[in-house]
Amino acid sequence: MTSAVTTDKSAPTTRPGYGQLLRTPGALGFVLPGFAARLPFGMLTISILLLVQHATGSYGDAGIVAAVTGVSMALSAPVMGKFTDRRGQSAVLVPVVLVHATAVVALTALALLGAPLWALALAAVPAGASVPQVGPMVRSRWAAKLEGSPLLPTAAAFESVTDEFTFVVGPVLATALCTGIHPAAGLATEAALTLLGGLFFAAQRSSEPKPAAALAGGEKHASALSFPGLRVLIVAFIGIGAVFGGMQVSLAAFSNEIGNPGANGLLYGVFAAGNMTAGIAMGAIAWKIGPRRRLIAGYVGLTAAASVLWAAHSMILLGALGLVVGLCIAPALITGYTMIEQLIPAASRTEAFTWLTGAVAFGQAGAVTLAGRLTDAHGSSYGFLVPLVATALALVTLLALRSKLTPTAPSRIVNASAPVAAPAPAQSTRNRVNERGIGHRQPVTVD
């Protein structure tokens, strides 16, 4: 029995890959400025930690200010995402980057003037709330171009690699600026890059998804949070954020304990490089295992790897363990982002992506605060307990509610027993291929 889907014989027969992804028409037009606009995100938390710790002498106080920034971002990100879905990316991004640059400059000035902790925390609110959600915007552009395509998991992996590359370069750059030039140089650079990169990305209008109000057919705009699968993913991503936050504080404290503050950037870079390496591999594999199983398997590995960080007492061992933890993050992170296309309708996807980004920020903020207090009181080993506990709790939740990760939208798998449709004209098929940037659609496995 033949399928109801026609296949373009001129299409590539190789499995989806990064080369094919980047040949999608118009992709490079938003990928390159998108990278420039999100690089500062990897610099923000570590720059705040290093500046406030320099100004106050306390990792705990620095953790509080960084946590307020993260919580503010986590709370504002879904609102920003919902408004972006309704009004368009450029309409939101331009004013946001202007506010963010101003808020970061104000926070930097207060820290240098020796302002009290409450004033720094207050200034951190607008700095965090105005963090531009460029990553979710880029993912929404991919989702709009590749909906139903076998290239969509590859795009999710590519975006994770891009995110992790910013977390390789960002912390190292921020640490070098703060320790080699001036404690405020990291935040000053972050503000400048956010402003310039954000405005450049906003100018790329041709690939911007249409606002929900302009969608053909009047698709109803429902809140992304109304879908139970997203709520489960949010819990999982909070645990991932706790790993990022706990590692940032604890690695910085460990580097100071061994008398080599500059090792912080190197150790965190190794951790992020592990994540990036795993992300590259994830996008190169043609998966036969369903996304729900991949997510659970990845999270089991992440929890196991995070459970031994506290026992590391040498730089070499901690670097090796950090690499393993990084390798285990990518499978869970990439799969979670990939599942959004199945779980959430197009009109709410930017909001859904910002919920996940906000969940990472919220977990990071909580971990920075708790790990900072534990590190001040007992040393870096106790700070590493935070990723252990957070991932364990998230894994229990993920296992208990895994049934919620079943797509509620109609399946994209073609019924083989359905009547055979008449083949579409060749030119029409080629037009659809050019629009999607793929050769043909393949069934999406859902377990």
Short mmCIF file of C-alpha atoms in Angstrom, two decimals:
data_model
loop_
_atom_site.label_atom_id
_atom_site.label_comp_id
_atom_site.label_asym_id
_atom_site.label_seq_id
_atom_site.Cartn_x
_atom_site.Cartn_y
_atom_site.Cartn_z
CA MET A 1 0.00 0.00 0.00
CA THR A 2 1.42 3.34 -0.94
CA SER A 3 1.44 6.45 1.22
CA ALA A 4 -0.58 9.56 0.51
CA VAL A 5 2.54 11.67 0.50
CA THR A 6 4.34 12.40 -2.73
CA THR A 7 8.10 12.56 -2.93
CA ASP A 8 10.17 14.88 -5.03
CA LYS A 9 12.73 12.76 -6.86
CA SER A 10 15.06 15.71 -7.10
CA ALA A 11 15.24 15.96 -3.31
CA PRO A 12 18.32 14.91 -1.39
CA THR A 13 18.22 11.31 -0.17
CA THR A 14 20.73 11.76 2.62
CA ARG A 15 19.60 12.09 6.20
CA PRO A 16 19.08 15.58 7.61
CA GLY A 17 22.32 17.35 8.50
CA TYR A 18 23.72 20.77 9.38
CA GLY A 19 24.73 21.52 5.80
CA GLN A 20 21.23 20.86 4.53
CA LEU A 21 19.80 22.89 7.41
CA LEU A 22 21.92 25.95 6.68
CA ARG A 23 21.00 25.77 2.98
CA THR A 24 17.39 26.44 3.95
CA PRO A 25 16.50 29.63 2.03
CA GLY A 26 16.92 32.70 4.22
CA ALA A 27 18.39 30.80 7.18
CA LEU A 28 21.76 32.55 7.36
CA GLY A 29 19.99 35.89 7.29
CA PHE A 30 18.71 35.33 10.82
CA VAL A 31 21.22 32.77 12.16
CA LEU A 32 24.26 35.07 12.04
CA PRO A 33 22.69 38.20 13.59
CA GLY A 34 20.89 35.92 16.04
CA PHE A 35 24.22 34.63 17.29
CA ALA A 36 25.59 38.15 17.67
CA ALA A 37 22.51 39.19 19.65
CA ARG A 38 22.57 36.25 22.09
CA LEU A 39 26.31 36.15 22.84
CA PRO A 40 25.90 38.72 25.67
CA PHE A 41 23.47 36.37 27.45
CA GLY A 42 26.38 34.08 28.30
CA MET A 43 28.21 37.02 29.87
CA LEU A 44 25.48 38.49 32.08
CA THR A 45 25.38 36.27 35.19
CA ILE A 46 29.12 35.74 35.52
CA SER A 47 29.76 39.48 34.96
CA ILE A 48 27.32 40.35 37.76
CA LEU A 49 28.85 37.74 40.06
CA LEU A 50 32.39 39.01 39.52
CA LEU A 51 31.53 42.72 39.78
CA VAL A 52 29.35 42.44 42.89
CA GLN A 53 31.76 40.02 44.58
CA HIS A 54 34.54 42.53 43.94
CA ALA A 55 32.42 45.36 45.33
CA THR A 56 31.07 43.53 48.41
CA GLY A 57 33.60 40.76 49.04
CA SER A 58 30.81 38.19 49.34
CA TYR A 59 29.75 35.41 46.98
CA GLY A 60 26.48 35.25 48.86
CA ASP A 61 25.66 38.90 48.13
CA ALA A 62 26.81 38.48 44.53
CA GLY A 63 24.58 35.42 44.25
CA ILE A 64 21.57 37.37 45.52
CA VAL A 65 21.99 40.11 42.91
CA ALA A 66 22.53 37.53 40.15
CA ALA A 67 19.50 35.59 41.38
CA VAL A 68 17.27 38.66 41.31
CA THR A 69 18.40 39.22 37.73
CA GLY A 70 17.59 35.62 36.81
CA VAL A 71 14.19 35.55 38.53
CA SER A 72 13.23 38.85 36.90
CA MET A 73 14.15 37.42 33.52
CA ALA A 74 12.27 34.17 34.22
CA LEU A 75 9.11 36.06 35.16
CA SER A 76 9.25 38.51 32.27
CA ALA A 77 10.33 36.11 29.53
CA PRO A 78 6.92 34.42 29.01
CA VAL A 79 5.19 37.82 28.98
CA MET A 80 7.70 39.01 26.41
CA GLY A 81 7.18 35.80 24.43
CA LYS A 82 3.40 36.12 24.43
CA PHE A 83 3.61 39.76 23.34
CA THR A 84 6.09 38.75 20.61
CA ASP A 85 3.68 36.11 19.29
CA ARG A 86 0.93 38.70 19.10
CA ARG A 87 2.81 41.81 17.94
CA GLY A 88 5.89 40.54 16.15
CA GLN A 89 9.55 40.19 17.05
CA SER A 90 10.85 43.56 15.89
CA ALA A 91 8.12 45.47 17.69
CA VAL A 92 9.25 43.91 20.97
CA LEU A 93 13.00 43.61 20.50
CA VAL A 94 13.92 47.21 19.68
CA PRO A 95 12.54 48.83 22.87
CA VAL A 96 13.70 45.90 25.01
CA VAL A 97 17.37 46.16 24.05
CA LEU A 98 17.31 49.91 24.70
CA VAL A 99 15.88 49.37 28.19
CA HIS A 100 18.33 46.54 28.92
CA ALA A 101 21.42 48.54 28.02
CA THR A 102 20.27 51.42 30.22
CA ALA A 103 19.46 49.12 33.16
CA VAL A 104 22.81 47.34 33.01
CA VAL A 105 24.69 50.63 32.96
CA ALA A 106 22.73 51.75 36.05
CA LEU A 107 23.49 48.50 37.90
CA THR A 108 27.18 48.80 37.06
CA ALA A 109 27.34 52.39 38.31
CA LEU A 110 25.65 51.50 41.61
CA ALA A 111 28.07 48.64 42.23
CA LEU A 112 31.09 50.85 41.56
CA LEU A 113 29.71 53.54 43.89
CA GLY A 114 29.43 51.04 46.75
CA ALA A 115 25.64 51.01 46.92
CA PRO A 116 24.05 48.75 49.56
CA LEU A 117 22.83 45.26 48.68
CA TRP A 118 19.16 46.28 48.57
CA ALA A 119 19.92 48.96 45.98
CA LEU A 120 21.88 46.53 43.82
CA ALA A 121 19.06 44.00 44.04
CA LEU A 122 16.53 46.65 43.10
CA ALA A 123 18.59 47.71 40.08
CA ALA A 124 18.90 44.06 39.03
CA VAL A 125 15.12 43.81 38.47
CA PRO A 126 14.95 45.87 35.25
CA ALA A 127 18.30 44.49 34.11
CA GLY A 128 16.91 40.96 34.25
CA ALA A 129 13.38 41.72 33.13
CA SER A 130 14.67 43.37 29.95
CA VAL A 131 16.95 40.54 28.81
CA PRO A 132 16.00 40.13 25.12
CA GLN A 133 14.67 36.67 24.26
CA VAL A 134 16.65 36.29 21.05
CA GLY A 135 17.15 32.52 21.39
CA PRO A 136 13.39 31.77 21.45
CA MET A 137 12.90 34.19 18.59
CA VAL A 138 15.47 32.34 16.47
CA ARG A 139 13.87 28.99 17.37
CA SER A 140 10.47 30.36 16.35
CA ARG A 141 11.89 31.34 12.97
CA TRP A 142 13.23 27.81 12.48
CA ALA A 143 9.90 26.31 13.57
CA ALA A 144 8.02 28.49 11.11
CA LYS A 145 10.27 27.45 8.24
CA LEU A 146 10.59 23.76 9.11
CA GLU A 147 7.21 22.81 10.56
CA GLY A 148 6.71 19.06 10.06
CA SER A 149 10.20 18.69 8.59
CA PRO A 150 12.76 16.00 9.56
CA LEU A 151 15.22 18.90 9.83
CA LEU A 152 13.49 20.32 12.90
CA PRO A 153 15.46 18.19 15.45
CA THR A 154 18.63 19.18 13.60
CA ALA A 155 17.64 22.84 13.98
CA ALA A 156 17.03 22.31 17.70
CA ALA A 157 20.46 20.72 18.04
CA PHE A 158 22.05 23.53 16.05
CA GLU A 159 20.45 26.11 18.32
CA SER A 160 21.63 24.27 21.41
CA VAL A 161 25.16 24.20 20.00
CA THR A 162 24.89 27.93 19.32
CA ASP A 163 23.65 28.55 22.86
CA GLU A 164 26.48 26.51 24.31
CA PHE A 165 29.05 28.22 22.13
CA THR A 166 27.91 31.49 23.68
CA PHE A 167 28.37 29.88 27.09
CA VAL A 168 31.87 28.81 26.11
CA VAL A 169 32.87 32.21 24.77
CA GLY A 170 30.70 34.38 27.05
CA PRO A 171 32.02 33.37 30.50
CA VAL A 172 35.61 33.21 29.27
CA LEU A 173 35.32 36.67 27.68
CA ALA A 174 33.56 38.13 30.72
CA THR A 175 36.12 36.63 33.13
CA ALA A 176 39.01 37.95 31.04
CA LEU A 177 37.48 41.42 30.91
CA CYS A 178 36.65 41.53 34.63
CA THR A 179 39.96 40.13 35.86
CA GLY A 180 42.27 41.57 33.20
CA ILE A 181 40.83 45.03 32.56
CA HIS A 182 38.31 46.13 35.18
CA PRO A 183 35.61 44.40 37.28
CA ALA A 184 32.95 46.42 35.41
CA ALA A 185 34.28 45.68 31.92
CA GLY A 186 32.22 42.51 31.59
CA LEU A 187 28.86 44.21 32.16
CA ALA A 188 29.82 47.21 30.01
CA THR A 189 30.63 44.91 27.10
CA GLU A 190 27.46 42.90 27.66
CA ALA A 191 25.31 46.02 27.43
CA ALA A 192 27.01 47.25 24.25
CA LEU A 193 26.79 43.88 22.49
CA THR A 194 23.14 43.42 23.47
CA LEU A 195 22.22 46.80 22.04
CA LEU A 196 24.09 46.43 18.75
CA GLY A 197 23.33 42.75 18.18
CA GLY A 198 19.67 43.12 19.12
CA LEU A 199 19.08 46.01 16.75
CA PHE A 200 20.82 44.15 13.92
CA PHE A 201 18.68 41.03 14.48
CA ALA A 202 15.48 43.08 14.66
CA ALA A 203 16.31 44.53 11.25
CA GLN A 204 16.02 41.05 9.64
CA ARG A 205 12.32 41.30 8.87
CA SER A 206 12.00 38.85 5.96
CA SER A 207 12.29 35.70 8.13
CA GLU A 208 10.21 37.01 11.03
CA PRO A 209 7.13 34.83 11.74
CA LYS A 210 3.81 36.54 11.28
CA PRO A 211 2.14 37.71 14.50
CA ALA A 212 -0.72 35.54 15.74
CA ALA A 213 -3.23 38.23 14.76
CA ALA A 214 -2.09 37.98 11.14
CA LEU A 215 -2.06 34.18 10.82
CA ALA A 216 -4.10 32.90 7.91
CA GLY A 217 -7.33 31.24 8.93
CA GLY A 218 -7.57 33.15 12.20
CA GLU A 219 -5.81 30.49 14.29
CA LYS A 220 -6.88 30.82 17.90
CA HIS A 221 -4.14 32.08 20.21
CA ALA A 222 -4.07 30.00 23.39
CA SER A 223 -1.62 30.46 26.23
CA ALA A 224 1.28 28.05 25.88
CA LEU A 225 1.08 27.32 29.61
CA SER A 226 -2.38 25.78 29.11
CA PHE A 227 -0.72 22.72 27.54
CA PRO A 228 0.31 20.21 30.26
CA GLY A 229 3.36 18.97 28.37
CA LEU A 230 4.94 22.40 28.57
CA ARG A 231 4.48 22.48 32.35
CA VAL A 232 6.38 19.19 32.66
CA LEU A 233 9.18 20.50 30.45
CA ILE A 234 9.39 23.64 32.60
CA VAL A 235 10.19 21.53 35.67
CA ALA A 236 12.87 19.63 33.74
CA PHE A 237 14.42 22.87 32.50
CA ILE A 238 14.47 24.36 36.01
CA GLY A 239 16.70 21.44 36.97
CA ILE A 240 18.97 22.14 33.99
CA GLY A 241 19.17 25.79 35.01
CA ALA A 242 20.19 24.72 38.52
CA VAL A 243 23.14 22.89 36.99
CA PHE A 244 24.26 26.04 35.17
CA GLY A 245 23.86 28.23 38.26
CA GLY A 246 25.45 25.80 40.68
CA MET A 247 28.41 25.28 38.37
CA GLN A 248 28.99 29.00 37.86
CA VAL A 249 29.20 29.83 41.57
CA SER A 250 30.96 26.67 42.70
CA LEU A 251 33.58 26.72 39.94
CA ALA A 252 34.38 30.38 40.71
CA ALA A 253 34.72 29.58 44.42
CA PHE A 254 36.81 26.48 43.72
CA SER A 255 39.19 28.51 41.53
CA ASN A 256 39.68 31.01 44.35
CA GLU A 257 40.23 28.20 46.86
CA ILE A 258 43.10 26.79 44.81
CA GLY A 259 44.57 30.28 44.35
CA ASN A 260 43.94 30.49 40.61
CA PRO A 261 40.91 32.74 39.90
CA GLY A 262 41.56 32.67 36.16
CA ALA A 263 40.86 28.92 36.11
CA ASN A 264 37.18 29.70 36.50
CA GLY A 265 36.74 30.59 32.83
CA LEU A 266 38.68 27.51 31.74
CA LEU A 267 36.68 25.10 33.93
CA TYR A 268 33.35 26.55 32.90
CA GLY A 269 34.47 26.55 29.28
CA VAL A 270 35.26 22.81 29.50
CA PHE A 271 31.81 22.19 30.99
CA ALA A 272 30.10 24.19 28.22
CA ALA A 273 32.31 22.56 25.57
CA GLY A 274 31.00 19.16 26.67
CA ASN A 275 27.47 20.39 26.18
CA MET A 276 28.34 21.83 22.78
CA THR A 277 30.04 18.61 21.66
CA ALA A 278 27.04 16.51 22.65
CA GLY A 279 24.76 18.98 20.89
CA ILE A 280 26.70 18.57 17.63
CA ALA A 281 26.38 14.80 17.92
CA MET A 282 22.65 15.04 18.68
CA GLY A 283 22.00 16.90 15.46
CA ALA A 284 24.05 14.45 13.37
CA ILE A 285 22.17 11.33 14.50
CA ALA A 286 19.06 10.04 12.73
CA TRP A 287 17.09 9.09 15.83
CA LYS A 288 14.79 6.07 15.87
CA ILE A 289 13.97 6.47 19.58
CA GLY A 290 11.01 8.70 20.38
CA PRO A 291 11.64 12.14 21.92
CA ARG A 292 10.03 11.29 25.26
CA ARG A 293 12.39 8.36 25.79
CA ARG A 294 15.37 10.47 24.71
CA LEU A 295 14.42 13.16 27.19
CA ILE A 296 14.12 10.73 30.10
CA ALA A 297 17.32 8.90 29.20
CA GLY A 298 19.23 12.17 28.92
CA TYR A 299 17.91 13.36 32.26
CA VAL A 300 18.89 10.13 34.00
CA GLY A 301 22.43 10.61 32.72
CA LEU A 302 22.49 14.26 33.80
CA THR A 303 21.32 13.43 37.32
CA ALA A 304 23.92 10.66 37.67
CA ALA A 305 26.73 12.92 36.45
CA ALA A 306 25.73 15.83 38.71
CA SER A 307 25.66 13.55 41.76
CA VAL A 308 29.47 13.22 41.96
CA LEU A 309 30.60 16.84 41.46
CA TRP A 310 30.81 17.52 45.19
CA ALA A 311 33.50 14.84 45.59
CA ALA A 312 36.02 16.46 43.21
CA HIS A 313 39.00 18.07 44.97
CA SER A 314 41.44 18.65 42.12
CA MET A 315 41.26 20.86 39.06
CA ILE A 316 41.84 17.98 36.65
CA LEU A 317 39.16 15.78 38.21
CA LEU A 318 36.67 18.63 38.42
CA GLY A 319 37.33 19.54 34.79
CA ALA A 320 36.74 15.93 33.72
CA LEU A 321 33.51 15.67 35.72
CA GLY A 322 32.35 19.04 34.40
CA LEU A 323 32.92 17.77 30.86
CA VAL A 324 30.75 14.70 31.57
CA VAL A 325 27.98 16.86 33.05
CA GLY A 326 28.10 19.07 29.96
CA LEU A 327 27.85 16.02 27.70
CA CYS A 328 24.71 14.92 29.56
CA ILE A 329 22.89 18.27 29.40
CA ALA A 330 22.53 18.45 25.62
CA PRO A 331 20.32 15.35 25.10
CA ALA A 332 17.74 16.61 27.61
CA LEU A 333 17.91 20.25 26.56
CA ILE A 334 17.74 19.67 22.81
CA THR A 335 14.97 17.08 23.03
CA GLY A 336 12.88 19.34 25.24
CA TYR A 337 13.10 22.19 22.73
CA THR A 338 12.34 19.81 19.86
CA MET A 339 9.14 18.61 21.54
CA ILE A 340 7.65 22.12 21.48
CA GLU A 341 6.81 21.72 17.78
CA GLN A 342 4.70 18.65 18.64
CA LEU A 343 3.14 19.94 21.86
CA ILE A 344 2.38 23.61 21.13
CA PRO A 345 0.55 25.23 18.18
CA ALA A 346 2.41 27.72 16.02
CA ALA A 347 0.61 30.78 17.41
CA SER A 348 2.04 30.16 20.90
CA ARG A 349 5.51 28.80 20.19
CA THR A 350 7.58 31.88 20.97
CA GLU A 351 5.83 32.06 24.34
CA ALA A 352 6.53 28.35 24.89
CA PHE A 353 10.21 28.76 24.06
CA THR A 354 10.46 31.72 26.45
CA TRP A 355 8.83 29.64 29.22
CA LEU A 356 11.62 27.10 28.80
CA THR A 357 14.31 29.79 28.62
CA GLY A 358 12.76 31.43 31.68
CA ALA A 359 12.71 28.09 33.50
CA VAL A 360 16.45 27.72 32.90
CA ALA A 361 16.97 31.26 34.22
CA PHE A 362 14.77 30.59 37.25
CA GLY A 363 16.64 27.40 38.10
CA GLN A 364 19.93 29.20 37.56
CA ALA A 365 18.85 32.06 39.84
CA GLY A 366 17.79 29.76 42.66
CA ALA A 367 20.97 27.73 42.35
CA VAL A 368 23.19 30.81 42.32
CA THR A 369 21.59 32.05 45.55
CA LEU A 370 21.68 28.74 47.38
CA ALA A 371 25.10 27.71 46.12
CA GLY A 372 26.47 31.15 47.02
CA ARG A 373 25.28 30.82 50.62
CA LEU A 374 26.56 27.26 50.92
CA THR A 375 29.91 28.21 49.40
CA ASP A 376 30.36 31.18 51.75
CA ALA A 377 29.59 28.99 54.76
CA HIS A 378 31.19 25.66 53.88
CA GLY A 379 33.23 25.89 50.67
CA SER A 380 32.74 25.02 47.01
CA SER A 381 32.03 21.31 47.61
CA TYR A 382 28.72 22.17 49.25
CA GLY A 383 27.78 24.43 46.35
CA PHE A 384 27.99 21.42 44.02
CA LEU A 385 25.23 19.72 46.01
CA VAL A 386 22.70 22.12 44.48
CA PRO A 387 22.81 20.58 40.96
CA LEU A 388 22.54 17.13 42.51
CA VAL A 389 19.36 17.85 44.46
CA ALA A 390 17.72 19.94 41.72
CA THR A 391 18.19 17.38 38.95
CA ALA A 392 17.06 14.51 41.20
CA LEU A 393 13.81 16.29 42.07
CA ALA A 394 13.19 17.23 38.43
CA LEU A 395 13.82 13.65 37.31
CA VAL A 396 11.25 12.30 39.76
CA THR A 397 8.71 14.80 38.42
CA LEU A 398 9.56 13.96 34.82
CA LEU A 399 9.08 10.24 35.41
CA ALA A 400 5.82 10.71 37.28
CA LEU A 401 4.27 12.99 34.64
CA ARG A 402 5.82 11.58 31.47
CA SER A 403 2.38 10.76 30.06
CA LYS A 404 1.76 14.52 29.73
CA LEU A 405 4.43 14.68 27.04
CA THR A 406 2.19 13.01 24.46
CA PRO A 407 1.27 15.44 21.66
CA THR A 408 -2.35 16.60 21.75
CA ALA A 409 -2.31 17.86 18.16
CA PRO A 410 -3.35 15.49 15.36
CA SER A 411 -0.59 13.08 14.42
CA ARG A 412 1.57 13.91 11.43
CA ILE A 413 2.04 10.21 10.58
CA VAL A 414 0.33 9.36 7.33
CA ASN A 415 -2.19 6.51 7.44
CA ALA A 416 -0.91 3.93 4.98
CA SER A 417 -4.41 2.58 4.42
CA ALA A 418 -5.77 5.98 3.37
CA PRO A 419 -6.73 6.53 -0.26
CA VAL A 420 -3.82 7.49 -2.45
CA ALA A 421 -3.87 11.18 -3.29
CA ALA A 422 -3.19 12.35 -6.79
CA PRO A 423 0.43 13.43 -7.21
CA ALA A 424 0.93 17.18 -7.01
CA PRO A 425 2.40 18.94 -10.02
CA ALA A 426 6.18 18.82 -10.03
CA GLN A 427 6.60 22.60 -10.01
CA SER A 428 4.24 22.95 -7.03
CA THR A 429 6.21 20.32 -5.14
CA ARG A 430 9.47 22.08 -5.87
CA ASN A 431 8.01 25.35 -4.60
CA ARG A 432 7.06 23.71 -1.35
CA VAL A 433 10.53 22.21 -1.10
CA ASN A 434 12.12 25.62 -1.58
CA GLU A 435 9.89 27.16 1.06
CA ARG A 436 10.74 24.50 3.63
CA GLY A 437 14.39 24.07 2.75
CA ILE A 438 13.99 20.26 2.69
CA GLY A 439 13.62 17.51 0.20
CA HIS A 440 10.44 15.86 1.52
CA ARG A 441 8.67 15.25 4.75
CA GLN A 442 9.14 12.10 6.74
CA PRO A 443 6.93 10.67 9.50
CA VAL A 444 7.77 11.95 12.99
CA THR A 445 8.09 9.15 15.54
CA VAL A 446 6.10 9.77 18.73
CA ASP A 447 6.27 7.29 21.58
#
